[in-house]
GROMACS .gro file of C-alpha atoms in nm:
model
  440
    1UNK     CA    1   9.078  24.168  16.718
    2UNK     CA    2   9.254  24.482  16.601
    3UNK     CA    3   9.152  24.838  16.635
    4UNK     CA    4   8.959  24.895  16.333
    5UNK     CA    5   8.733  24.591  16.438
    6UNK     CA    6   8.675  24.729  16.781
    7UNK     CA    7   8.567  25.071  16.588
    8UNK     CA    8   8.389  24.873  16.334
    9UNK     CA    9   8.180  24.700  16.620
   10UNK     CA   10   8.095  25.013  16.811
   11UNK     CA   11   7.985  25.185  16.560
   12UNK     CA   12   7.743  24.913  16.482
   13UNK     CA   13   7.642  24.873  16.863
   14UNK     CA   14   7.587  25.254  16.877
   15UNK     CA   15   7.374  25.228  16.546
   16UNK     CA   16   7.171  24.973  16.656
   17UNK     CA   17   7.092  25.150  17.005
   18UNK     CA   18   6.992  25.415  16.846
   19UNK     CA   19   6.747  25.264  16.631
   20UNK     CA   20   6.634  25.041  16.907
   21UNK     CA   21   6.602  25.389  17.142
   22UNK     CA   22   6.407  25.560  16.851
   23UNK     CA   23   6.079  25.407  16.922
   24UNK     CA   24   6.074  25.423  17.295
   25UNK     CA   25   6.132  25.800  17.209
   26UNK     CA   26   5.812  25.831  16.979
   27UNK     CA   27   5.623  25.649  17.268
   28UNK     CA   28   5.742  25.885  17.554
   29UNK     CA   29   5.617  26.166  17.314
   30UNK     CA   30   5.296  26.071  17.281
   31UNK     CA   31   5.271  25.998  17.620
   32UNK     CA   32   5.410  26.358  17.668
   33UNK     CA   33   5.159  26.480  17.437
   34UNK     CA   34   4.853  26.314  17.624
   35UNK     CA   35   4.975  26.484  17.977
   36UNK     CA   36   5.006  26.817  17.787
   37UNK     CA   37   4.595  26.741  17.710
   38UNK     CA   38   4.522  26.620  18.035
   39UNK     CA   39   4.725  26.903  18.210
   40UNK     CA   40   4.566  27.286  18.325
   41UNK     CA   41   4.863  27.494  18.202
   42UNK     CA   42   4.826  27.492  17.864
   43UNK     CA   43   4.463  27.574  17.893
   44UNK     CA   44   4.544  27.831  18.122
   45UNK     CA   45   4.727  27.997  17.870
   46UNK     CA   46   4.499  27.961  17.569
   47UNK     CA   47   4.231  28.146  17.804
   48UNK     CA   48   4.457  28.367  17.940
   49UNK     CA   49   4.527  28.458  17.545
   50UNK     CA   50   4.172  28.443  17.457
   51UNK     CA   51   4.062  28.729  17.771
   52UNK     CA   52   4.323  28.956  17.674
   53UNK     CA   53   4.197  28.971  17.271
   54UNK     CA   54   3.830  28.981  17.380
   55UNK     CA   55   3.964  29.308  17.615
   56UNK     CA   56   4.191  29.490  17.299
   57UNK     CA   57   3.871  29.476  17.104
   58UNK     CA   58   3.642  29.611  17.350
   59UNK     CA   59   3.871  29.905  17.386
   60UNK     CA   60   3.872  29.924  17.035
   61UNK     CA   61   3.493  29.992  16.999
   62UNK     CA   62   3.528  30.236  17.279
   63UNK     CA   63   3.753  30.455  17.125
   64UNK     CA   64   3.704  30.432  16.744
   65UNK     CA   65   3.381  30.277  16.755
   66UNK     CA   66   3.441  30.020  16.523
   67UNK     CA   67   3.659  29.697  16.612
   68UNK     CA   68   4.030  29.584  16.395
   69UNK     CA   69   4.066  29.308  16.550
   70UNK     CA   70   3.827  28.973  16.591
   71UNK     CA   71   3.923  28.820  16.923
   72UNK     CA   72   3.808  28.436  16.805
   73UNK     CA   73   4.063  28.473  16.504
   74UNK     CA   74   4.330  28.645  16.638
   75UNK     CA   75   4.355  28.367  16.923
   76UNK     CA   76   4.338  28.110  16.658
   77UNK     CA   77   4.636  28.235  16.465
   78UNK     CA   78   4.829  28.294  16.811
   79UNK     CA   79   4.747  27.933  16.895
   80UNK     CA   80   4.850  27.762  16.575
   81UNK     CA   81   5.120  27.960  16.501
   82UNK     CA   82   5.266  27.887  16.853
   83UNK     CA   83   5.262  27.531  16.875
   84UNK     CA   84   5.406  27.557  16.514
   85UNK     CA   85   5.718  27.716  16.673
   86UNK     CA   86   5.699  27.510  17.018
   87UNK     CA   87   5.754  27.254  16.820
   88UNK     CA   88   6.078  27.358  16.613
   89UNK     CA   89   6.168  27.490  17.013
   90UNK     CA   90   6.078  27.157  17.055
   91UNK     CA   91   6.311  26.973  16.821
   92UNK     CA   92   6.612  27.226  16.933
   93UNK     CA   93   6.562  27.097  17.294
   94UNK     CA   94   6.579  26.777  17.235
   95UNK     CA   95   6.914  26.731  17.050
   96UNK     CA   96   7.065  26.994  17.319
   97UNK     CA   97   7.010  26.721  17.535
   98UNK     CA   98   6.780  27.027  17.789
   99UNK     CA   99   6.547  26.837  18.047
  100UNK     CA  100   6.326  26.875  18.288
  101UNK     CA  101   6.134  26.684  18.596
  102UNK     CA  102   5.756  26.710  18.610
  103UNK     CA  103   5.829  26.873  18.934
  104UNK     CA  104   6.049  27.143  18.796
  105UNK     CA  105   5.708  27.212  18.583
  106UNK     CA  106   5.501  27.292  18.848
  107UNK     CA  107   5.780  27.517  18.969
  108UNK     CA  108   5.773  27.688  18.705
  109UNK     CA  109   5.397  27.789  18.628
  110UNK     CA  110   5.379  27.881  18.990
  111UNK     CA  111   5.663  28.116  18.981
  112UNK     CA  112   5.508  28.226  18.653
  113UNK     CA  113   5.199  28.298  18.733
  114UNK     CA  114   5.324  28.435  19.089
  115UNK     CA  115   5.511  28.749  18.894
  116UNK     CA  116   5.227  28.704  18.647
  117UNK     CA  117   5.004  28.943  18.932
  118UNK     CA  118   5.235  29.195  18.966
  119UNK     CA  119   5.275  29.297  18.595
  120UNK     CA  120   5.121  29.049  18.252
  121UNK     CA  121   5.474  29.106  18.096
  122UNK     CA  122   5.676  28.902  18.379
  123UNK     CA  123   5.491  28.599  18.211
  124UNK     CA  124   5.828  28.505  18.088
  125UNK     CA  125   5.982  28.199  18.073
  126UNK     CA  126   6.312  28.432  18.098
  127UNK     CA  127   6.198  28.619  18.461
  128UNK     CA  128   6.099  28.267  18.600
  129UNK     CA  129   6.395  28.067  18.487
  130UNK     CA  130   6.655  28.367  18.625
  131UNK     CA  131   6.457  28.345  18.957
  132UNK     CA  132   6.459  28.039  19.002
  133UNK     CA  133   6.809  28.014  18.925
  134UNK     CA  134   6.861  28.277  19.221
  135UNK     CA  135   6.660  28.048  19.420
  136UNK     CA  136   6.877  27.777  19.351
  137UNK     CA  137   7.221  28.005  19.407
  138UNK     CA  138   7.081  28.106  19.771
  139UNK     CA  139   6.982  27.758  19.839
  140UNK     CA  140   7.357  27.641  19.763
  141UNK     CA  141   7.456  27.830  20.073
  142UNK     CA  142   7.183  27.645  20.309
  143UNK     CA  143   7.246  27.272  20.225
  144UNK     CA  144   7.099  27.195  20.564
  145UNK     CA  145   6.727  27.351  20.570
  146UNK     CA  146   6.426  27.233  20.369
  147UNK     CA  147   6.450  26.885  20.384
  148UNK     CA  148   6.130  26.695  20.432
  149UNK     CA  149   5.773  26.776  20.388
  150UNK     CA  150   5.647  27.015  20.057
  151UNK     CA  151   5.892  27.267  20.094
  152UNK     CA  152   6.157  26.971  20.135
  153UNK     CA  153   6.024  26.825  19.758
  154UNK     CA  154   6.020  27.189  19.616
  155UNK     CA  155   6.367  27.294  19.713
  156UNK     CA  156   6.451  26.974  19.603
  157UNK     CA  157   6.332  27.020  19.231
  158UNK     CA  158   6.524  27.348  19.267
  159UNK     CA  159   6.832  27.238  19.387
  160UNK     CA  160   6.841  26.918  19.119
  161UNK     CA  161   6.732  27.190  18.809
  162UNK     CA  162   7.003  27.243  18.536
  163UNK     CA  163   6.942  27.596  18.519
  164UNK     CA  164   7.212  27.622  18.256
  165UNK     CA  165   7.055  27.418  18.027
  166UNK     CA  166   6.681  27.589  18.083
  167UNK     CA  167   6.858  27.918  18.023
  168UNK     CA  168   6.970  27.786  17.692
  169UNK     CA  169   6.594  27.686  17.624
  170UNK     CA  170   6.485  28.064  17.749
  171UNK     CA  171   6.711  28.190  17.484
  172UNK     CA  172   6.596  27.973  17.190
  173UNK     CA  173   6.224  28.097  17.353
  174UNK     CA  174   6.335  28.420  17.277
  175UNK     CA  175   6.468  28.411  16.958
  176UNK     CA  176   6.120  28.224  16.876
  177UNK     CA  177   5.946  28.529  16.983
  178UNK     CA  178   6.178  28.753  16.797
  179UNK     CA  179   6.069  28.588  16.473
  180UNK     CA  180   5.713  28.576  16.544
  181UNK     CA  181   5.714  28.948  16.646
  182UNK     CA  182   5.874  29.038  16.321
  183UNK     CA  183   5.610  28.771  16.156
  184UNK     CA  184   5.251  28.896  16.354
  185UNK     CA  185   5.379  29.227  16.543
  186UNK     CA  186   5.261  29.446  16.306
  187UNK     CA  187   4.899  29.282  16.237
  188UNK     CA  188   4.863  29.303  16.569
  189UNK     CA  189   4.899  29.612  16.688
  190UNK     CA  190   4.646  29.849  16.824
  191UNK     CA  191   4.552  30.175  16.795
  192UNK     CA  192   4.548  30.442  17.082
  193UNK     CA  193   4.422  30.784  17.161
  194UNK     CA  194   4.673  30.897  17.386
  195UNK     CA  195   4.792  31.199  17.566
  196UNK     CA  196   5.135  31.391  17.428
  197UNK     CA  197   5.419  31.512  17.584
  198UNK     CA  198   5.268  31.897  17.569
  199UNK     CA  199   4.894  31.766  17.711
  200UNK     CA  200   4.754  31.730  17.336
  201UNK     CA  201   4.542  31.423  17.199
  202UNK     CA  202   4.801  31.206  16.944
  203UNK     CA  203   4.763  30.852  16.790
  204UNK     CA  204   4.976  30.581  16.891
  205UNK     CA  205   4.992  30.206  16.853
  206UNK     CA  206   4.998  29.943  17.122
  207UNK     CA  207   5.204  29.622  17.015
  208UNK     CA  208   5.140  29.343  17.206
  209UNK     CA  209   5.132  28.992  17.184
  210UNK     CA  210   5.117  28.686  17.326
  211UNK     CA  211   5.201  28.308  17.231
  212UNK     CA  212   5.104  27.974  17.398
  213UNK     CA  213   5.419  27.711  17.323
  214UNK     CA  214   5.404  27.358  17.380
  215UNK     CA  215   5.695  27.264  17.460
  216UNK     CA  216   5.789  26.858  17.483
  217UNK     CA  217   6.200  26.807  17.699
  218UNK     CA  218   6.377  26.547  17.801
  219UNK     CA  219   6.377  26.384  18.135
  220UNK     CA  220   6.631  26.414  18.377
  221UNK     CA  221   6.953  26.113  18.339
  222UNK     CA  222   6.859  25.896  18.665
  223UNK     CA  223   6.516  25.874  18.652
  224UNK     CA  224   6.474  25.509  18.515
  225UNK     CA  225   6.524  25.550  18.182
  226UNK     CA  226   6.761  25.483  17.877
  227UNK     CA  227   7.001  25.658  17.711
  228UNK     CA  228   6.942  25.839  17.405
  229UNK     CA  229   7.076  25.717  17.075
  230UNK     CA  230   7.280  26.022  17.003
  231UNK     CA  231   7.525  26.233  17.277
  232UNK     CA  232   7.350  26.518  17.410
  233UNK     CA  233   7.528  26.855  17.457
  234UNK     CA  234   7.323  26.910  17.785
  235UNK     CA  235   7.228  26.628  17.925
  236UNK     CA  236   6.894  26.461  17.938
  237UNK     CA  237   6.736  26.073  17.880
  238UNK     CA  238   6.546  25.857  17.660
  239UNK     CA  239   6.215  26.004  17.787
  240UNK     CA  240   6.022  26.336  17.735
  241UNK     CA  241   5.812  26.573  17.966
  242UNK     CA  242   5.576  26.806  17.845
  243UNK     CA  243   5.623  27.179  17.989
  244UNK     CA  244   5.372  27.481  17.769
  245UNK     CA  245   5.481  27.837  17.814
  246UNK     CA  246   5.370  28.159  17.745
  247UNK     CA  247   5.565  28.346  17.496
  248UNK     CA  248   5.494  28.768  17.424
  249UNK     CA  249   5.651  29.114  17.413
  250UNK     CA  250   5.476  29.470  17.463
  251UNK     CA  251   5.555  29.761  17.334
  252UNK     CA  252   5.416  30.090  17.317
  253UNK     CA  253   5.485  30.355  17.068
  254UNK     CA  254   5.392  30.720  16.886
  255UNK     CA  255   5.663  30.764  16.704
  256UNK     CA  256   5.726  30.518  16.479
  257UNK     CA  257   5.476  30.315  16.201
  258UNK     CA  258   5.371  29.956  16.369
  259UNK     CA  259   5.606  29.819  16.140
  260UNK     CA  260   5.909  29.958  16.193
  261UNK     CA  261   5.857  29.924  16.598
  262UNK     CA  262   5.815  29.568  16.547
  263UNK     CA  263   6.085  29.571  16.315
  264UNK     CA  264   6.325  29.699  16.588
  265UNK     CA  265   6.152  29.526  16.870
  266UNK     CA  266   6.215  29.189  16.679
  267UNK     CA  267   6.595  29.302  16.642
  268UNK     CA  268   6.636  29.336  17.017
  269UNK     CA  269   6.483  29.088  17.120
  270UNK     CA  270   6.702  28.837  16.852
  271UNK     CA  271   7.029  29.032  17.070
  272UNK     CA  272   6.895  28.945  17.382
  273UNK     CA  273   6.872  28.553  17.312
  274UNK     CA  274   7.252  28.539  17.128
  275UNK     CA  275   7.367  28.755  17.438
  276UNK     CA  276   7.174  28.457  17.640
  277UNK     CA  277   7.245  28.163  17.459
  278UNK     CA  278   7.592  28.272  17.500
  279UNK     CA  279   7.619  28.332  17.881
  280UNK     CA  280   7.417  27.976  17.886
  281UNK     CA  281   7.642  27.766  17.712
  282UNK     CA  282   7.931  27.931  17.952
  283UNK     CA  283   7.712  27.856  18.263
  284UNK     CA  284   7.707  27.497  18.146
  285UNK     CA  285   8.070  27.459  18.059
  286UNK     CA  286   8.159  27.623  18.388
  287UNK     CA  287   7.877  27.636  18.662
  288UNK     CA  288   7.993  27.930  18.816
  289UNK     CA  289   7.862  28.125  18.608
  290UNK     CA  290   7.482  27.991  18.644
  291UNK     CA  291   7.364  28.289  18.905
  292UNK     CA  292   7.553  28.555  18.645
  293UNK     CA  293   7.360  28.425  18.363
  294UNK     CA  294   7.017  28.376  18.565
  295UNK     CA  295   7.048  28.802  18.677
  296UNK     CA  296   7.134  28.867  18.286
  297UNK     CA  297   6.764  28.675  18.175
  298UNK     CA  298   6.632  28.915  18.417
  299UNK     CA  299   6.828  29.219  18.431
  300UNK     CA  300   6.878  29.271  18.036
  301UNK     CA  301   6.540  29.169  17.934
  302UNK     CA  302   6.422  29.444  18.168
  303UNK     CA  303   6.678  29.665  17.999
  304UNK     CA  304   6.495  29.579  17.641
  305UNK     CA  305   6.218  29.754  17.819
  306UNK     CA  306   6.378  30.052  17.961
  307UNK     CA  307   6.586  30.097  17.602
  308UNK     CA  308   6.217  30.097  17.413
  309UNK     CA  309   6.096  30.344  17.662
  310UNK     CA  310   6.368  30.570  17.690
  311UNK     CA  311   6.366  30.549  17.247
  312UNK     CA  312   6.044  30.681  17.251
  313UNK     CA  313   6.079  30.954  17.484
  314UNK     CA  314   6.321  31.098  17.237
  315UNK     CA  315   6.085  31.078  16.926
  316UNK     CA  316   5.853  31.297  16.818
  317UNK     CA  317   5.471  31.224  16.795
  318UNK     CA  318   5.407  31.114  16.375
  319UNK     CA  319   5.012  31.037  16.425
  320UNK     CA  320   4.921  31.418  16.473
  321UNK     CA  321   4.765  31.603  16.154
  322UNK     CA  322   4.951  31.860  15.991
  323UNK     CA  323   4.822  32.183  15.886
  324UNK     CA  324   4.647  32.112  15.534
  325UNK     CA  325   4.434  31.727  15.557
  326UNK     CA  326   4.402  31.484  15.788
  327UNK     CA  327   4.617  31.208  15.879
  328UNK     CA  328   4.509  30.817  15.873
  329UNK     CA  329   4.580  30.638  16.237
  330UNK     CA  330   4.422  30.296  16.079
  331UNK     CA  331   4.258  30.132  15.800
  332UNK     CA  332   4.016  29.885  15.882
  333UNK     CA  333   4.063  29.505  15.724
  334UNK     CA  334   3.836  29.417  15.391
  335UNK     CA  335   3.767  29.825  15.345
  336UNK     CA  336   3.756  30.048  15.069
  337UNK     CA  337   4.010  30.214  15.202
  338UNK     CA  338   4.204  29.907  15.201
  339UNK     CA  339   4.101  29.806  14.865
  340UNK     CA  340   4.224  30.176  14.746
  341UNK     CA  341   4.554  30.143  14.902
  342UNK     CA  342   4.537  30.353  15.152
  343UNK     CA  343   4.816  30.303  15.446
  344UNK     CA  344   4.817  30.417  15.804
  345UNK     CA  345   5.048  30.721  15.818
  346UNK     CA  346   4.951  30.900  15.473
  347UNK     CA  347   4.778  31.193  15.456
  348UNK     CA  348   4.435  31.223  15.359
  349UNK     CA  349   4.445  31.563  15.161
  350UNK     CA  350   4.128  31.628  14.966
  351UNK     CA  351   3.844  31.453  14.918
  352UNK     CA  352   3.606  31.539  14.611
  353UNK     CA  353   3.808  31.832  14.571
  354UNK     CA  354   3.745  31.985  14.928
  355UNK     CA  355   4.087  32.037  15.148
  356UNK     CA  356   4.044  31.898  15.477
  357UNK     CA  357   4.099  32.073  15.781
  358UNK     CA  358   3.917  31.914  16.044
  359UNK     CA  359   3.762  31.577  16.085
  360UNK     CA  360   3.370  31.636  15.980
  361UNK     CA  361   3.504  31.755  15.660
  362UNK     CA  362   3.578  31.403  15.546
  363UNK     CA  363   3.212  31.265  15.629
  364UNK     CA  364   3.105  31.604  15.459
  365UNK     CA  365   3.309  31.562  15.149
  366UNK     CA  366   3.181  31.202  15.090
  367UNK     CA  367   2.860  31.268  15.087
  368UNK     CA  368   2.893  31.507  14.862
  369UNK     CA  369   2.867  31.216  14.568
  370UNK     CA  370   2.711  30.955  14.747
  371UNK     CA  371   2.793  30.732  14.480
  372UNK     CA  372   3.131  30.816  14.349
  373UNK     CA  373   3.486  30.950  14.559
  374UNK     CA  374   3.775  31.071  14.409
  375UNK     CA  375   4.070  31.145  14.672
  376UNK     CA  376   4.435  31.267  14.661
  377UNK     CA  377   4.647  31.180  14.956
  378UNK     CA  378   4.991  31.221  15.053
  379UNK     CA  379   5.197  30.891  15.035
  380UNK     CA  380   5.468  30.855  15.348
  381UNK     CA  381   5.765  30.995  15.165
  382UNK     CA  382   5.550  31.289  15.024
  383UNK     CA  383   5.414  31.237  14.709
  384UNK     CA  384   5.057  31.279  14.599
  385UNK     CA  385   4.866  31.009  14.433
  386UNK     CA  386   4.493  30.978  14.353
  387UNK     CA  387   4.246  30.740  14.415
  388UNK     CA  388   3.877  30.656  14.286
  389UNK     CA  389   3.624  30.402  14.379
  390UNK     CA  390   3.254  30.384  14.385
  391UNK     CA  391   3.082  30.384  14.689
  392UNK     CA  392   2.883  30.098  14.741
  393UNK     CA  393   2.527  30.051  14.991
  394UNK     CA  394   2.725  29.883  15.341
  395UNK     CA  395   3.067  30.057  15.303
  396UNK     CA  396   3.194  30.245  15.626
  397UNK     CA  397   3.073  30.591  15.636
  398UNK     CA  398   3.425  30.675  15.622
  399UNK     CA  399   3.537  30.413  15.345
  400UNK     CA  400   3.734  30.239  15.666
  401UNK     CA  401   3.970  30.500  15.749
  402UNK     CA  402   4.029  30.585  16.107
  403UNK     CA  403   4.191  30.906  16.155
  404UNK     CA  404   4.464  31.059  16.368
  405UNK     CA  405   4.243  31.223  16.696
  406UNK     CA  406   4.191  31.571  16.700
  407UNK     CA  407   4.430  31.751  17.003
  408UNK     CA  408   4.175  31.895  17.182
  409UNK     CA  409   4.009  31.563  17.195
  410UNK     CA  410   3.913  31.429  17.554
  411UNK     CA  411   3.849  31.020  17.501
  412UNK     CA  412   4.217  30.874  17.559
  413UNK     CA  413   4.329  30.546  17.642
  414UNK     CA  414   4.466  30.502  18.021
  415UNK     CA  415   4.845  30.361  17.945
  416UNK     CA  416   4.938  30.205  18.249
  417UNK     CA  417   5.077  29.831  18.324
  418UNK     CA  418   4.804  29.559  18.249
  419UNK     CA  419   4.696  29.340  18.516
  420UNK     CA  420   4.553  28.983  18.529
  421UNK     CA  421   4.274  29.153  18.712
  422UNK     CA  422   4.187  29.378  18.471
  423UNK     CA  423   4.207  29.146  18.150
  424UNK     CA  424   3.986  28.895  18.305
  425UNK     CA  425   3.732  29.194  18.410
  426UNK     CA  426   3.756  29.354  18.090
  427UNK     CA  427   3.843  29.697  18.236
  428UNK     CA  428   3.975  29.858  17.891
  429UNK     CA  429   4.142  30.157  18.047
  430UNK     CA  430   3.955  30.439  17.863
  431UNK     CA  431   4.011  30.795  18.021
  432UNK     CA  432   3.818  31.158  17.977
  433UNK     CA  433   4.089  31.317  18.141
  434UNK     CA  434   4.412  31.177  18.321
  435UNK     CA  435   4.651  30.978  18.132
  436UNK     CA  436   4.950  30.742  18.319
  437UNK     CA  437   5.216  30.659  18.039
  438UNK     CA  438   5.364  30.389  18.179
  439UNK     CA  439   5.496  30.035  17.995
  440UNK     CA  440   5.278  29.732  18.043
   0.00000   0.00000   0.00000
């Protein structure tokens, strides 16, 4: 038989594996799929989600006394919107060839929710993967210890991880949550009463969000299984495992409109996961590199944080009012305000033809013409334009705008790192008088 037989024949053999593979493959994901149902961590993370909307709205009431946000729906979209994207993670995994042992799972969620109690933002897939590949570095140097018992199956998991290849997954994670911040940041951020630099009242916005991924990877080569029908870059079986995560970013900001900060936030964070992916695919070409690539997931995601802070020191407060009207903080959804156009950031200037100086003016000046308002405001760049609606039996007394505080105001928002503790008691972090501004 000559050459191009022998190719002809291989190619056939390999053709027909794969489609003979293909349906074991469907059946080991819905067998995935049914331990993902039957499993605590995803629910752990859809309540986890669900605590920490029901707590942004109750410190929404306390502080502008009406709420943005609906917990119920704002879960909903978080859910739906991340299994859309664990899925396309998903789909990336699996022709990378990235796997993982139901062991290494469990690993995982307890590391995760280990760091989870020291701060809610070191829920990362990128903190627990770069520990854990520290873990495994260390454990390199003591082949000898940890053999039997627990600990002995633990350190096993740890030791048998391809870090590389779950780096390369924390990366695509990333770049997941770099789209979806630049797709939901902005809708849902907060608004904050917060203390200034000089001890005065100023608006800010609190952007943070979280997303519950389903996640569905390959099981380790070894474990009794086939091949797959194609040639994996990383590794990995005929056989899948399902592993959800926790997805999110926080920021915190007063000098910049929601959008922009999640505009930039989403830019960083799309860095951080090329910068990742990178360092990833090196650690897996040459595993030497694994323990510099597991401090980078840690060190330089913790640098995205210091970078943000450090950015808004240097800004200057924007939701203060300026001399002549007052300035809008928020708009509430399905408002007048809405309807008119109005946009957080402009500059509500008259009202009925009274200039506004202080913030009674503008329930004042409405009810002037209970039935009719006519307002000029100041757009962001500047320019006047004027509005007119009729005023309707059920509108907010303030058509739905929520305005920048006043300085000398004394309700502020305590900005200090969220806890698991405190989300699950609902402690909203409302202050009369001292004010930590410190990241979450």
């Amino acid at each position: 038989m000559d050459g191009e037989a022998v190719s002809t024949c291989r190619t056939q053999r390999s053709v027909t594996n794969g489609l003979n593979g293909m349906p074991e493959l469907l059946a080991s994901l819905g067998t995935a799929a049914i331990h993902l149902l039957i499993q605590p961590y995803y629910y752990i993370a859809i309540l986890f989600i669900a605590f920490y909307y029901r707590r942004q709205v109750a410190l929404e009431r306390k502080l502008i006394h009406v709420k943005l946000h609906s917990w119920g729906r704002e879960t909903w979209r978080t859910v739906w919107s991340g299994l859309v994207m664990g899925l396309v993670v998903s789909l990336a995994a699996v022709l990378l060839g990235i796997s993982l042992s139901g062991t290494a799972v469990a690993c995982i969620w307890i590391v995760s929710l280990v760091l989870m109690l020291f701060r809610v933002r070191y829920l990362c897939f990128a903190y627990s993967i770069g520990f854990l590949g520290i873990v495994q570095f260390v454990l390199s140097f003591i082949p000898g210890t940890l053999q039997n018992g627990p600990a002995g199956t633990v350190a096993g998991a740890i030791r048998e991880m391809n870090i590389p290849a779950l780096l390369v997954l924390a990366a695509l994670l990333h770049l997941a949550e770099a789209l979806l911040a630049r797709w939901q940041g902005a809708g849902l951020a907060s608004p904050l009463f917060l203390k200034g630099k000089r001890g005065k009242v100023v608006g800010g916005y609190q952007l943070q969000a979280f997303w519950p991924l389903p996640l569905f990877l390959l099981i380790p080569p070894g474990a009794g299984i086939g091949d797959l029908p194609w040639h994996p870059l990383l590794g990995g079986g005929l056989g899948l495992v399902s592993l959800p995560v926790i997805i999110g970013f926080s920021e915190m900001t007063q000098g910049l409109l929601p959008g922009r900060k999640s505009t930039r936030t989403a830019g960083r964070l799309l860095l951080y996961s090329i910068v990742l992916l990178g360092l990833s695919l090196l650690a897996a070409w040459w595993s030497p590199l694994t323990v510099l690539a597991s401090l980078a997931a840690v060190l330089l995601h913790e640098a995205l944080g210091w970078y943000g802070a450090l950015e808004e020191r240097s800004l200057s407060p924007i939701f203060v009012h300026p001399a002549a009207g007052r300035k809008v903080l928020a708009v509430l959804p399905d408002s007048p305000a809405q309807e008119l156009g109005i946009l957080p950031g402009e500059i509500l200037l008259k009202v009925n033809g009274v200039l506004l100086t202080d913030a009674a003016q503008l329930h004042e000046a409405l009810r002037m013409n209970p039935a009719f308002c006519k307002l000029e405001v100041l757009n962001r760049e500047g320019e006047s334009k004027y509005l007119q609606r009729a005023i309707y039996d059920g509108d907010h007394h303030q058509l739905g705008i929520i305005l920048v505080p006043e300085p000398d105001g004394t309700v502020t928002a305590e900005a200090k790192p969220s806890s698991i503790f405190s989300i699950i008691s609902m402690k909203t972090g409302k202050s009369r008088s001292r004010v930590q501004d410190k990241r979450l």
